[in-house]
């Protein structure tokens, strides 16, 4: 199975995610679902910001907007392929069992 590429986030993106929790009073789970990131990431970013250590992910500042978008689309494609493969296997399993 192909590995899903690790995502990188700019400091601005992280700050906006934190604002959704702190200013708009959304839960970690709501922000996580809305932005398609892990709840642990949000908690970590909030802790880093409180310590004054919030920075962009390694390599995030070196990528252009187009490169970031391509990475995001590649990640979405990898997830879609994985879901498709699971559905194919489930279909084959249930078709075999119904005979």
Short mmCIF file of N, CA, C and O in Angstrom, two decimals:
data_model
loop_
_atom_site.label_atom_id
_atom_site.label_comp_id
_atom_site.label_asym_id
_atom_site.label_seq_id
_atom_site.Cartn_x
_atom_site.Cartn_y
_atom_site.Cartn_z
N UNK A 1 0.84 -1.18 0.00
CA UNK A 1 0.00 0.00 0.00
C UNK A 1 0.88 1.24 0.00
O UNK A 1 1.91 1.29 0.66
N UNK A 2 0.47 2.23 -0.73
CA UNK A 2 1.24 3.46 -0.86
C UNK A 2 1.08 4.33 0.38
O UNK A 2 0.01 4.43 0.96
N UNK A 3 2.16 4.93 0.79
CA UNK A 3 2.17 5.79 1.96
C UNK A 3 1.57 7.15 1.63
O UNK A 3 1.87 7.73 0.59
N UNK A 4 0.74 7.67 2.52
CA UNK A 4 0.15 8.99 2.34
C UNK A 4 1.21 10.02 2.74
O UNK A 4 1.80 9.93 3.82
N UNK A 5 1.48 11.00 1.87
CA UNK A 5 2.53 11.98 2.19
C UNK A 5 2.17 12.82 3.41
O UNK A 5 1.01 13.13 3.65
N UNK A 6 3.18 13.13 4.19
CA UNK A 6 2.99 13.95 5.39
C UNK A 6 2.63 15.38 4.98
O UNK A 6 3.25 15.95 4.08
N UNK A 7 1.66 15.94 5.64
CA UNK A 7 1.23 17.30 5.33
C UNK A 7 2.06 18.30 6.12
O UNK A 7 2.52 18.03 7.22
N UNK A 8 2.24 19.48 5.53
CA UNK A 8 2.92 20.57 6.21
C UNK A 8 1.97 21.75 6.32
O UNK A 8 1.12 21.95 5.45
N UNK A 9 2.11 22.50 7.39
CA UNK A 9 1.20 23.62 7.64
C UNK A 9 2.00 24.87 7.93
O UNK A 9 3.01 24.83 8.64
N UNK A 10 1.53 25.98 7.39
CA UNK A 10 2.18 27.26 7.65
C UNK A 10 1.79 27.73 9.05
O UNK A 10 0.80 27.27 9.62
N UNK A 11 2.55 28.66 9.58
CA UNK A 11 2.25 29.23 10.90
C UNK A 11 0.89 29.94 10.86
O UNK A 11 0.14 29.90 11.84
N UNK A 12 0.56 30.54 9.72
CA UNK A 12 -0.72 31.24 9.59
C UNK A 12 -1.89 30.27 9.67
O UNK A 12 -2.90 30.54 10.29
N UNK A 13 -1.75 29.12 9.00
CA UNK A 13 -2.80 28.10 9.04
C UNK A 13 -3.02 27.63 10.47
O UNK A 13 -4.16 27.50 10.94
N UNK A 14 -1.92 27.36 11.17
CA UNK A 14 -2.02 26.89 12.55
C UNK A 14 -2.69 27.95 13.43
O UNK A 14 -3.54 27.62 14.27
N UNK A 15 -2.32 29.21 13.23
CA UNK A 15 -2.91 30.30 14.03
C UNK A 15 -4.41 30.41 13.77
O UNK A 15 -5.19 30.63 14.71
N UNK A 16 -4.83 30.24 12.52
CA UNK A 16 -6.26 30.30 12.20
C UNK A 16 -7.01 29.13 12.84
O UNK A 16 -8.13 29.30 13.32
N UNK A 17 -6.41 27.96 12.84
CA UNK A 17 -7.04 26.80 13.48
C UNK A 17 -7.19 27.05 14.98
O UNK A 17 -8.24 26.73 15.57
N UNK A 18 -6.19 27.64 15.58
CA UNK A 18 -6.25 27.94 17.01
C UNK A 18 -7.35 28.96 17.30
O UNK A 18 -8.08 28.84 18.28
N UNK A 19 -7.49 29.96 16.42
CA UNK A 19 -8.53 30.98 16.60
C UNK A 19 -9.92 30.36 16.56
O UNK A 19 -10.82 30.81 17.27
N UNK A 20 -10.12 29.34 15.73
CA UNK A 20 -11.42 28.69 15.68
C UNK A 20 -11.78 28.08 17.04
O UNK A 20 -12.94 28.09 17.44
N UNK A 21 -10.78 27.58 17.73
CA UNK A 21 -11.02 26.97 19.05
C UNK A 21 -11.16 28.05 20.12
O UNK A 21 -12.09 28.02 20.92
N UNK A 22 -10.23 29.00 20.12
CA UNK A 22 -10.18 29.97 21.21
C UNK A 22 -11.19 31.11 21.07
O UNK A 22 -11.82 31.49 22.05
N UNK A 23 -11.36 31.63 19.87
CA UNK A 23 -12.24 32.78 19.69
C UNK A 23 -13.67 32.40 19.29
O UNK A 23 -14.62 33.00 19.76
N UNK A 24 -13.80 31.42 18.42
CA UNK A 24 -15.14 31.03 17.97
C UNK A 24 -15.74 29.93 18.83
O UNK A 24 -16.86 29.49 18.59
N UNK A 25 -14.97 29.45 19.80
CA UNK A 25 -15.43 28.46 20.78
C UNK A 25 -15.89 27.14 20.15
O UNK A 25 -16.79 26.49 20.64
N UNK A 26 -15.27 26.77 19.03
CA UNK A 26 -15.54 25.46 18.45
C UNK A 26 -14.74 24.42 19.21
O UNK A 26 -13.68 24.71 19.76
N UNK A 27 -15.24 23.19 19.24
CA UNK A 27 -14.50 22.12 19.92
C UNK A 27 -13.33 21.68 19.05
O UNK A 27 -13.31 21.93 17.84
N UNK A 28 -12.40 20.96 19.68
CA UNK A 28 -11.26 20.43 18.93
C UNK A 28 -11.76 19.50 17.82
O UNK A 28 -11.24 19.52 16.71
N UNK A 29 -12.77 18.70 18.12
CA UNK A 29 -13.30 17.75 17.15
C UNK A 29 -13.94 18.47 15.96
O UNK A 29 -13.78 18.05 14.81
N UNK A 30 -14.66 19.56 16.22
CA UNK A 30 -15.29 20.31 15.14
C UNK A 30 -14.25 20.93 14.21
O UNK A 30 -14.38 20.87 12.98
N UNK A 31 -13.23 21.52 14.79
CA UNK A 31 -12.16 22.12 14.00
C UNK A 31 -11.41 21.04 13.23
O UNK A 31 -11.08 21.20 12.06
N UNK A 32 -11.17 19.93 13.90
CA UNK A 32 -10.48 18.81 13.27
C UNK A 32 -11.21 18.34 12.02
O UNK A 32 -10.62 18.15 10.96
N UNK A 33 -12.51 18.17 12.14
CA UNK A 33 -13.31 17.71 11.01
C UNK A 33 -13.38 18.77 9.91
O UNK A 33 -13.25 18.47 8.73
N UNK A 34 -13.57 20.01 10.32
CA UNK A 34 -13.70 21.12 9.36
C UNK A 34 -12.43 21.31 8.53
O UNK A 34 -12.49 21.55 7.33
N UNK A 35 -11.26 21.18 9.16
CA UNK A 35 -9.99 21.44 8.48
C UNK A 35 -9.27 20.16 8.04
O UNK A 35 -8.20 20.23 7.47
N UNK A 36 -9.85 19.02 8.36
CA UNK A 36 -9.27 17.71 8.00
C UNK A 36 -7.87 17.56 8.59
O UNK A 36 -6.90 17.26 7.89
N UNK A 37 -7.80 17.80 9.89
CA UNK A 37 -6.54 17.60 10.62
C UNK A 37 -6.86 16.85 11.91
O UNK A 37 -8.02 16.78 12.31
N UNK A 38 -5.87 16.32 12.56
CA UNK A 38 -6.07 15.57 13.79
C UNK A 38 -6.32 16.47 14.99
O UNK A 38 -5.80 17.58 15.06
N UNK A 39 -7.13 15.97 15.93
CA UNK A 39 -7.39 16.75 17.13
C UNK A 39 -6.11 16.91 17.95
O UNK A 39 -5.93 17.94 18.59
N UNK A 40 -5.25 15.92 17.92
CA UNK A 40 -3.99 16.01 18.65
C UNK A 40 -3.12 17.14 18.09
O UNK A 40 -2.44 17.84 18.85
N UNK A 41 -3.17 17.34 16.80
CA UNK A 41 -2.40 18.44 16.18
C UNK A 41 -2.87 19.78 16.73
O UNK A 41 -2.05 20.64 17.08
N UNK A 42 -4.18 19.95 16.81
CA UNK A 42 -4.73 21.22 17.30
C UNK A 42 -4.30 21.45 18.75
O UNK A 42 -3.87 22.54 19.11
N UNK A 43 -4.41 20.41 19.57
CA UNK A 43 -4.00 20.54 20.98
C UNK A 43 -2.51 20.90 21.08
O UNK A 43 -2.12 21.76 21.88
N UNK A 44 -1.71 20.25 20.26
CA UNK A 44 -0.27 20.52 20.27
C UNK A 44 0.01 21.95 19.86
O UNK A 44 0.83 22.64 20.49
N UNK A 45 -0.68 22.43 18.83
CA UNK A 45 -0.47 23.80 18.36
C UNK A 45 -0.87 24.81 19.43
O UNK A 45 -0.21 25.83 19.62
N UNK A 46 -1.97 24.55 20.14
CA UNK A 46 -2.42 25.45 21.21
C UNK A 46 -1.37 25.49 22.32
O UNK A 46 -1.03 26.57 22.83
N UNK A 47 -0.84 24.32 22.69
CA UNK A 47 0.21 24.28 23.71
C UNK A 47 1.46 25.03 23.24
O UNK A 47 2.07 25.78 24.01
N UNK A 48 1.84 24.83 21.98
CA UNK A 48 3.01 25.52 21.44
C UNK A 48 2.81 27.03 21.45
O UNK A 48 3.72 27.79 21.77
N UNK A 49 1.60 27.47 21.09
CA UNK A 49 1.33 28.91 21.08
C UNK A 49 1.39 29.49 22.49
O UNK A 49 1.93 30.58 22.68
N UNK A 50 0.89 28.76 23.47
CA UNK A 50 0.92 29.26 24.84
C UNK A 50 2.36 29.39 25.36
O UNK A 50 2.65 30.23 26.20
N UNK A 51 3.25 28.54 24.84
CA UNK A 51 4.67 28.62 25.22
C UNK A 51 5.44 29.58 24.31
O UNK A 51 6.64 29.79 24.50
N UNK A 52 4.79 30.11 23.27
CA UNK A 52 5.46 31.01 22.34
C UNK A 52 6.34 30.28 21.34
O UNK A 52 7.28 30.86 20.81
N UNK A 53 6.04 29.01 21.07
CA UNK A 53 6.89 28.20 20.19
C UNK A 53 6.19 27.79 18.90
O UNK A 53 6.67 26.91 18.20
N UNK A 54 5.07 28.40 18.56
CA UNK A 54 4.33 28.01 17.37
C UNK A 54 5.07 28.45 16.11
O UNK A 54 5.37 29.63 15.93
N UNK A 55 5.40 27.48 15.25
CA UNK A 55 6.10 27.75 13.99
C UNK A 55 5.45 26.95 12.88
O UNK A 55 4.67 26.05 13.12
N UNK A 56 5.83 27.24 11.66
CA UNK A 56 5.37 26.47 10.52
C UNK A 56 6.00 25.08 10.57
O UNK A 56 7.04 24.88 11.18
N UNK A 57 5.35 24.12 9.95
CA UNK A 57 5.93 22.78 9.84
C UNK A 57 7.22 22.88 9.04
O UNK A 57 7.39 23.77 8.22
N UNK A 58 8.11 21.94 9.27
CA UNK A 58 9.37 21.94 8.53
C UNK A 58 9.10 21.88 7.04
O UNK A 58 8.37 21.03 6.57
N UNK A 59 9.65 22.81 6.31
CA UNK A 59 9.50 22.82 4.87
C UNK A 59 8.25 23.54 4.37
O UNK A 59 8.11 23.75 3.18
N UNK A 60 7.35 23.92 5.24
CA UNK A 60 6.10 24.55 4.80
C UNK A 60 6.35 25.91 4.17
O UNK A 60 5.67 26.29 3.22
N UNK A 61 7.28 26.66 4.71
CA UNK A 61 7.54 27.99 4.19
C UNK A 61 8.28 27.96 2.86
O UNK A 61 8.29 28.93 2.12
N UNK A 62 8.91 26.84 2.53
CA UNK A 62 9.67 26.74 1.30
C UNK A 62 8.79 26.41 0.10
O UNK A 62 9.22 26.55 -1.03
N UNK A 63 7.56 25.94 0.35
CA UNK A 63 6.68 25.54 -0.74
C UNK A 63 5.82 26.71 -1.20
O UNK A 63 5.37 27.52 -0.40
N UNK A 64 5.56 26.74 -2.50
CA UNK A 64 4.67 27.76 -3.03
C UNK A 64 3.23 27.32 -2.77
O UNK A 64 2.96 26.18 -2.41
N UNK A 65 2.30 28.23 -3.00
CA UNK A 65 0.88 27.92 -2.81
C UNK A 65 0.45 26.77 -3.73
O UNK A 65 -0.32 25.90 -3.33
N UNK A 66 0.96 26.79 -4.96
CA UNK A 66 0.62 25.72 -5.91
C UNK A 66 1.16 24.37 -5.44
O UNK A 66 0.47 23.35 -5.54
N UNK A 67 2.36 24.37 -4.91
CA UNK A 67 2.94 23.12 -4.42
C UNK A 67 2.16 22.59 -3.22
O UNK A 67 1.94 21.38 -3.11
N UNK A 68 1.72 23.48 -2.35
CA UNK A 68 0.91 23.06 -1.21
C UNK A 68 -0.42 22.47 -1.68
O UNK A 68 -0.88 21.46 -1.15
N UNK A 69 -1.02 23.10 -2.67
CA UNK A 69 -2.31 22.61 -3.21
C UNK A 69 -2.12 21.24 -3.87
O UNK A 69 -2.94 20.34 -3.70
N UNK A 70 -1.03 21.08 -4.60
CA UNK A 70 -0.74 19.78 -5.23
C UNK A 70 -0.58 18.71 -4.16
O UNK A 70 -1.11 17.61 -4.29
N UNK A 71 0.14 19.02 -3.10
CA UNK A 71 0.31 18.06 -2.01
C UNK A 71 -1.02 17.66 -1.40
O UNK A 71 -1.26 16.50 -1.12
N UNK A 72 -1.87 18.65 -1.17
CA UNK A 72 -3.19 18.38 -0.59
C UNK A 72 -4.02 17.50 -1.52
O UNK A 72 -4.66 16.55 -1.08
N UNK A 73 -3.98 17.80 -2.81
CA UNK A 73 -4.74 16.99 -3.77
C UNK A 73 -4.18 15.57 -3.87
O UNK A 73 -4.95 14.60 -4.00
N UNK A 74 -2.87 15.43 -3.80
CA UNK A 74 -2.26 14.09 -3.82
C UNK A 74 -2.69 13.29 -2.59
O UNK A 74 -2.97 12.10 -2.68
N UNK A 75 -2.77 13.95 -1.46
CA UNK A 75 -3.21 13.29 -0.24
C UNK A 75 -4.66 12.84 -0.37
O UNK A 75 -5.01 11.71 -0.01
N UNK A 76 -5.52 13.72 -0.86
CA UNK A 76 -6.93 13.38 -1.05
C UNK A 76 -7.07 12.22 -2.03
O UNK A 76 -7.90 11.33 -1.83
N UNK A 77 -6.27 12.21 -3.10
CA UNK A 77 -6.32 11.14 -4.08
C UNK A 77 -5.90 9.81 -3.45
O UNK A 77 -6.52 8.78 -3.68
N UNK A 78 -4.86 9.83 -2.63
CA UNK A 78 -4.39 8.61 -1.97
C UNK A 78 -5.48 8.05 -1.05
O UNK A 78 -5.71 6.84 -1.02
N UNK A 79 -6.17 8.92 -0.34
CA UNK A 79 -7.26 8.48 0.54
C UNK A 79 -8.40 7.90 -0.29
O UNK A 79 -8.96 6.85 0.06
N UNK A 80 -8.76 8.57 -1.38
CA UNK A 80 -9.84 8.08 -2.24
C UNK A 80 -9.50 6.72 -2.83
O UNK A 80 -10.37 5.82 -2.90
N UNK A 81 -8.26 6.52 -3.24
CA UNK A 81 -7.85 5.22 -3.77
C UNK A 81 -7.93 4.14 -2.71
O UNK A 81 -8.36 3.02 -2.99
N UNK A 82 -7.53 4.47 -1.50
CA UNK A 82 -7.58 3.52 -0.41
C UNK A 82 -9.04 3.13 -0.12
O UNK A 82 -9.37 1.95 0.04
N UNK A 83 -9.93 4.11 -0.10
CA UNK A 83 -11.35 3.84 0.13
C UNK A 83 -11.92 3.00 -1.00
O UNK A 83 -12.70 2.07 -0.76
N UNK A 84 -11.53 3.29 -2.23
CA UNK A 84 -12.00 2.52 -3.38
C UNK A 84 -11.58 1.07 -3.27
O UNK A 84 -12.37 0.15 -3.50
N UNK A 85 -10.32 0.83 -2.89
CA UNK A 85 -9.83 -0.53 -2.75
C UNK A 85 -10.58 -1.29 -1.66
O UNK A 85 -10.89 -2.47 -1.81
N UNK A 86 -10.89 -0.62 -0.57
CA UNK A 86 -11.65 -1.25 0.50
C UNK A 86 -13.05 -1.63 0.00
O UNK A 86 -13.54 -2.73 0.27
N UNK A 87 -13.67 -0.72 -0.74
CA UNK A 87 -15.01 -1.01 -1.28
C UNK A 87 -14.98 -2.16 -2.27
O UNK A 87 -15.89 -3.00 -2.30
N UNK A 88 -13.94 -2.24 -3.09
CA UNK A 88 -13.81 -3.35 -4.04
C UNK A 88 -13.73 -4.68 -3.30
O UNK A 88 -14.38 -5.66 -3.66
N UNK A 89 -12.92 -4.71 -2.25
CA UNK A 89 -12.76 -5.95 -1.47
C UNK A 89 -14.06 -6.32 -0.78
O UNK A 89 -14.44 -7.50 -0.73
N UNK A 90 -14.77 -5.34 -0.23
CA UNK A 90 -16.03 -5.61 0.44
C UNK A 90 -17.08 -6.12 -0.55
O UNK A 90 -17.82 -7.06 -0.25
N UNK A 91 -17.12 -5.54 -1.74
CA UNK A 91 -18.06 -5.97 -2.77
C UNK A 91 -17.78 -7.42 -3.17
O UNK A 91 -18.70 -8.23 -3.27
N UNK A 92 -16.53 -7.74 -3.37
CA UNK A 92 -16.16 -9.10 -3.75
C UNK A 92 -16.52 -10.08 -2.63
O UNK A 92 -17.02 -11.18 -2.89
N UNK A 93 -16.29 -9.68 -1.39
CA UNK A 93 -16.59 -10.55 -0.25
C UNK A 93 -18.09 -10.82 -0.16
O UNK A 93 -18.51 -11.97 -0.02
N UNK A 94 -18.90 -9.79 -0.26
CA UNK A 94 -20.34 -9.97 -0.14
C UNK A 94 -20.94 -10.67 -1.36
O UNK A 94 -21.91 -11.43 -1.23
N UNK A 95 -20.39 -10.45 -2.54
CA UNK A 95 -20.86 -11.15 -3.74
C UNK A 95 -20.57 -12.64 -3.62
O UNK A 95 -21.37 -13.48 -4.00
N UNK A 96 -19.42 -12.96 -3.09
CA UNK A 96 -19.01 -14.35 -2.91
C UNK A 96 -19.89 -15.04 -1.87
O UNK A 96 -20.29 -16.18 -2.03
N UNK A 97 -20.24 -14.33 -0.79
CA UNK A 97 -21.03 -14.88 0.29
C UNK A 97 -22.50 -15.06 -0.09
O UNK A 97 -23.17 -15.94 0.44
N UNK A 98 -23.01 -14.27 -1.02
CA UNK A 98 -24.42 -14.35 -1.39
C UNK A 98 -24.74 -15.52 -2.32
O UNK A 98 -25.87 -15.85 -2.56
N UNK A 99 -23.71 -16.15 -2.87
CA UNK A 99 -23.91 -17.29 -3.79
C UNK A 99 -24.27 -18.54 -3.07
O UNK A 99 -24.10 -18.90 -2.04
#
